[in-house]
């Protein structure tokens, strides 16, 4: 009885060891999965880098457009000031001409 109990115990222990141990196929499968995960991570990193590069380029372009818009606004404001000055001068000349006309009509 002790021999059969010992034999059953040894069989159970050996079976547990066989089930608990990874086979070479299992290890190869895990390594293949790890390589696939690494490849996906590398691809994701490359995609992220490409997206960052594209975002940086878009920001530079946006900054350039913003600078051109600011420059155009400043130029428009300067032209507006110049037009207002020309209008003021024209009004003064018209007023002087009107005064001269009124003065000549009084004589």
mmCIF file of C-alpha atoms in Angstrom:
data_model
loop_
_atom_site.group_PDB
_atom_site.id
_atom_site.type_symbol
_atom_site.label_atom_id
_atom_site.label_comp_id
_atom_site.label_asym_id
_atom_site.label_seq_id
_atom_site.Cartn_x
_atom_site.Cartn_y
_atom_site.Cartn_z
ATOM 1 C CA UNK A 1 0.000 0.000 0.000
ATOM 2 C CA UNK A 2 2.804 2.354 0.871
ATOM 3 C CA UNK A 3 4.481 1.518 -2.429
ATOM 4 C CA UNK A 4 1.325 2.303 -4.414
ATOM 5 C CA UNK A 5 0.796 5.517 -2.464
ATOM 6 C CA UNK A 6 4.408 6.454 -3.110
ATOM 7 C CA UNK A 7 4.053 5.570 -6.789
ATOM 8 C CA UNK A 8 0.865 7.654 -7.135
ATOM 9 C CA UNK A 9 2.504 10.527 -5.299
ATOM 10 C CA UNK A 10 5.554 10.383 -7.546
ATOM 11 C CA UNK A 11 3.314 10.248 -10.629
ATOM 12 C CA UNK A 12 1.337 13.266 -9.411
ATOM 13 C CA UNK A 13 4.529 15.204 -8.671
ATOM 14 C CA UNK A 14 5.987 14.341 -12.100
ATOM 15 C CA UNK A 15 2.727 15.307 -13.818
ATOM 16 C CA UNK A 16 2.633 18.603 -11.909
ATOM 17 C CA UNK A 17 6.224 19.286 -12.895
ATOM 18 C CA UNK A 18 5.493 18.499 -16.537
ATOM 19 C CA UNK A 19 2.438 20.744 -16.563
ATOM 20 C CA UNK A 20 4.219 23.551 -14.717
ATOM 21 C CA UNK A 21 7.282 23.583 -16.974
ATOM 22 C CA UNK A 22 7.214 25.523 -20.188
ATOM 23 C CA UNK A 23 8.118 23.657 -23.302
ATOM 24 C CA UNK A 24 10.421 24.991 -25.997
ATOM 25 C CA UNK A 25 7.383 25.568 -28.144
ATOM 26 C CA UNK A 26 5.833 27.674 -25.413
ATOM 27 C CA UNK A 27 9.045 29.656 -25.014
ATOM 28 C CA UNK A 28 9.287 30.202 -28.761
ATOM 29 C CA UNK A 29 5.675 31.344 -28.836
ATOM 30 C CA UNK A 30 6.310 33.826 -26.003
ATOM 31 C CA UNK A 31 9.460 35.077 -27.734
ATOM 32 C CA UNK A 32 7.568 35.514 -31.007
ATOM 33 C CA UNK A 33 4.823 37.449 -29.199
ATOM 34 C CA UNK A 34 7.457 39.606 -27.497
ATOM 35 C CA UNK A 35 9.105 40.350 -30.851
ATOM 36 C CA UNK A 36 5.710 41.274 -32.310
ATOM 37 C CA UNK A 37 4.997 43.573 -29.356
ATOM 38 C CA UNK A 38 8.439 45.161 -29.757
ATOM 39 C CA UNK A 39 7.834 45.669 -33.484
ATOM 40 C CA UNK A 40 4.447 47.282 -32.766
ATOM 41 C CA UNK A 41 6.024 49.515 -30.138
ATOM 42 C CA UNK A 42 8.762 50.551 -32.577
ATOM 43 C CA UNK A 43 6.157 51.292 -35.254
ATOM 44 C CA UNK A 44 4.106 53.304 -32.769
ATOM 45 C CA UNK A 45 7.218 55.266 -31.795
ATOM 46 C CA UNK A 46 7.999 55.968 -35.461
ATOM 47 C CA UNK A 47 4.399 57.045 -36.063
ATOM 48 C CA UNK A 48 4.530 59.320 -33.033
ATOM 49 C CA UNK A 49 7.805 60.841 -34.234
ATOM 50 C CA UNK A 50 6.333 61.420 -37.693
ATOM 51 C CA UNK A 51 3.255 63.027 -36.147
ATOM 52 C CA UNK A 52 5.453 65.252 -33.975
ATOM 53 C CA UNK A 53 7.492 66.291 -37.003
ATOM 54 C CA UNK A 54 4.313 67.086 -38.939
ATOM 55 C CA UNK A 55 2.927 69.043 -35.986
ATOM 56 C CA UNK A 56 6.171 71.004 -35.668
ATOM 57 C CA UNK A 57 6.101 71.818 -39.380
ATOM 58 C CA UNK A 58 2.472 72.914 -39.126
ATOM 59 C CA UNK A 59 3.335 75.121 -36.130
ATOM 60 C CA UNK A 60 6.190 76.755 -38.040
ATOM 61 C CA UNK A 61 3.896 77.369 -40.998
ATOM 62 C CA UNK A 62 1.219 78.738 -38.671
ATOM 63 C CA UNK A 63 3.745 81.044 -37.013
ATOM 64 C CA UNK A 64 4.895 82.305 -40.422
ATOM 65 C CA UNK A 65 1.295 82.930 -41.478
ATOM 66 C CA UNK A 66 0.612 84.722 -38.217
ATOM 67 C CA UNK A 67 3.682 86.907 -38.702
ATOM 68 C CA UNK A 68 2.566 87.773 -42.250
ATOM 69 C CA UNK A 69 -0.919 88.586 -40.976
ATOM 70 C CA UNK A 70 0.517 90.844 -38.264
ATOM 71 C CA UNK A 71 2.691 92.548 -40.851
ATOM 72 C CA UNK A 72 -0.311 93.043 -43.144
ATOM 73 C CA UNK A 73 -2.338 94.497 -40.262
ATOM 74 C CA UNK A 74 0.457 96.928 -39.385
ATOM 75 C CA UNK A 75 0.802 97.960 -43.038
ATOM 76 C CA UNK A 76 -2.970 98.479 -43.300
ATOM 77 C CA UNK A 77 -2.966 100.584 -40.137
ATOM 78 C CA UNK A 78 -0.087 102.671 -41.501
ATOM 79 C CA UNK A 79 -1.932 103.169 -44.802
ATOM 80 C CA UNK A 80 -5.043 104.164 -42.845
ATOM 81 C CA UNK A 81 -3.060 106.731 -40.846
ATOM 82 C CA UNK A 82 -1.498 108.076 -44.047
ATOM 83 C CA UNK A 83 -4.930 108.313 -45.698
ATOM 84 C CA UNK A 84 -6.314 110.115 -42.657
ATOM 85 C CA UNK A 85 -3.401 112.562 -42.794
ATOM 86 C CA UNK A 86 -3.947 113.148 -46.527
ATOM 87 C CA UNK A 87 -7.654 113.673 -45.846
ATOM 88 C CA UNK A 88 -6.846 116.189 -43.100
ATOM 89 C CA UNK A 89 -4.468 118.063 -45.415
ATOM 90 C CA UNK A 90 -7.059 118.013 -48.222
ATOM 91 C CA UNK A 91 -9.697 119.367 -45.799
ATOM 92 C CA UNK A 92 -7.337 122.159 -44.738
ATOM 93 C CA UNK A 93 -6.591 123.021 -48.369
ATOM 94 C CA UNK A 94 -10.307 122.970 -49.194
ATOM 95 C CA UNK A 95 -11.020 125.216 -46.211
ATOM 96 C CA UNK A 96 -8.274 127.636 -47.283
ATOM 97 C CA UNK A 97 -9.581 127.599 -50.840
ATOM 98 C CA UNK A 98 -13.112 128.247 -49.566
ATOM 99 C CA UNK A 99 -11.850 131.109 -47.379
ATOM 100 C CA UNK A 100 -9.972 132.553 -50.349
ATOM 101 C CA UNK A 101 -13.098 132.198 -52.492
ATOM 102 C CA UNK A 102 -15.250 133.851 -49.798
ATOM 103 C CA UNK A 103 -12.685 136.630 -49.431
ATOM 104 C CA UNK A 104 -12.604 137.223 -53.185
ATOM 105 C CA UNK A 105 -16.420 137.296 -53.290
ATOM 106 C CA UNK A 106 -16.520 139.998 -50.618
ATOM 107 C CA UNK A 107 -14.405 142.324 -52.692
#
